[in-house]
Amino acid sequence: MQINEKYLIEQAIEARSHAYTPYSHFQVGAALLTKQGKVYKGCNIENAAYTPSNCAERTAIFKAVSEGEREFAAIAIVGSMEGESNTLPTGPCGVCRQVMAEFCSLDMPVIIAKSPADYITMTLGELLPLSFGPANLHK
């Protein structure tokens, strides 16, 4: 499958605009591409109790999984302080990396972007070496 990184980054930027971040003011957007070509977007959603907060990447993955998707081709992630147009390179947190390991192959591209013209692409395996996933529980 051909992955249009620039388009996926643009979708992540659009998703970031829906972030609910009254505490950290750091907004993140993610765009998850399925192997069938559908894009699921997610933003971070904070909570006053902090722990019930959810990251953009997990929001996108959970939306996709809840609609029956199980095969993913790539994910793009962008982040910035609220009200700022300059995006900071924002890699997925450890919890998001573990959730990705549950549903995504270790060779899936993870696009960490400042803009559609300025980004790096790494595999999930590079971001989560020696990961623990479903294969570890099968004999």
JSON list of C-alpha atoms in Angstrom, two decimals, residues 19-28 44 46 80-84:
[
{"chain": "A", "resi": 19, "resn": "ALA", "atom": "CA", "xyz": [-7.98, 18.52, 21.39]},
{"chain": "A", "resi": 20, "resn": "TYR", "atom": "CA", "xyz": [-9.37, 19.18, 24.86]},
{"chain": "A", "resi": 21, "resn": "THR", "atom": "CA", "xyz": [-6.36, 20.39, 26.87]},
{"chain": "A", "resi": 22, "resn": "PRO", "atom": "CA", "xyz": [-7.42, 22.83, 29.61]},
{"chain": "A", "resi": 23, "resn": "TYR", "atom": "CA", "xyz": [-4.59, 21.69, 31.92]},
{"chain": "A", "resi": 24, "resn": "SER", "atom": "CA", "xyz": [-1.42, 21.09, 29.89]},
{"chain": "A", "resi": 25, "resn": "HIS", "atom": "CA", "xyz": [-2.43, 23.25, 26.89]},
{"chain": "A", "resi": 26, "resn": "PHE", "atom": "CA", "xyz": [-0.39, 20.78, 24.78]},
{"chain": "A", "resi": 27, "resn": "GLN", "atom": "CA", "xyz": [-2.51, 19.60, 21.88]},
{"chain": "A", "resi": 28, "resn": "VAL", "atom": "CA", "xyz": [-1.83, 16.40, 19.95]},
{"chain": "A", "resi": 44, "resn": "ASN", "atom": "CA", "xyz": [-5.81, 14.11, 23.22]},
{"chain": "A", "resi": 46, "resn": "GLU", "atom": "CA", "xyz": [-7.59, 15.66, 29.30]},
{"chain": "A", "resi": 80, "resn": "SER", "atom": "CA", "xyz": [1.94, 21.87, 19.69]},
{"chain": "A", "resi": 81, "resn": "MET", "atom": "CA", "xyz": [1.12, 24.22, 22.50]},
{"chain": "A", "resi": 82, "resn": "GLU", "atom": "CA", "xyz": [-2.43, 25.54, 22.34]},
{"chain": "A", "resi": 83, "resn": "GLY", "atom": "CA", "xyz": [-2.76, 28.52, 20.02]},
{"chain": "A", "resi": 84, "resn": "GLU", "atom": "CA", "xyz": [0.63, 27.98, 18.38]}
]
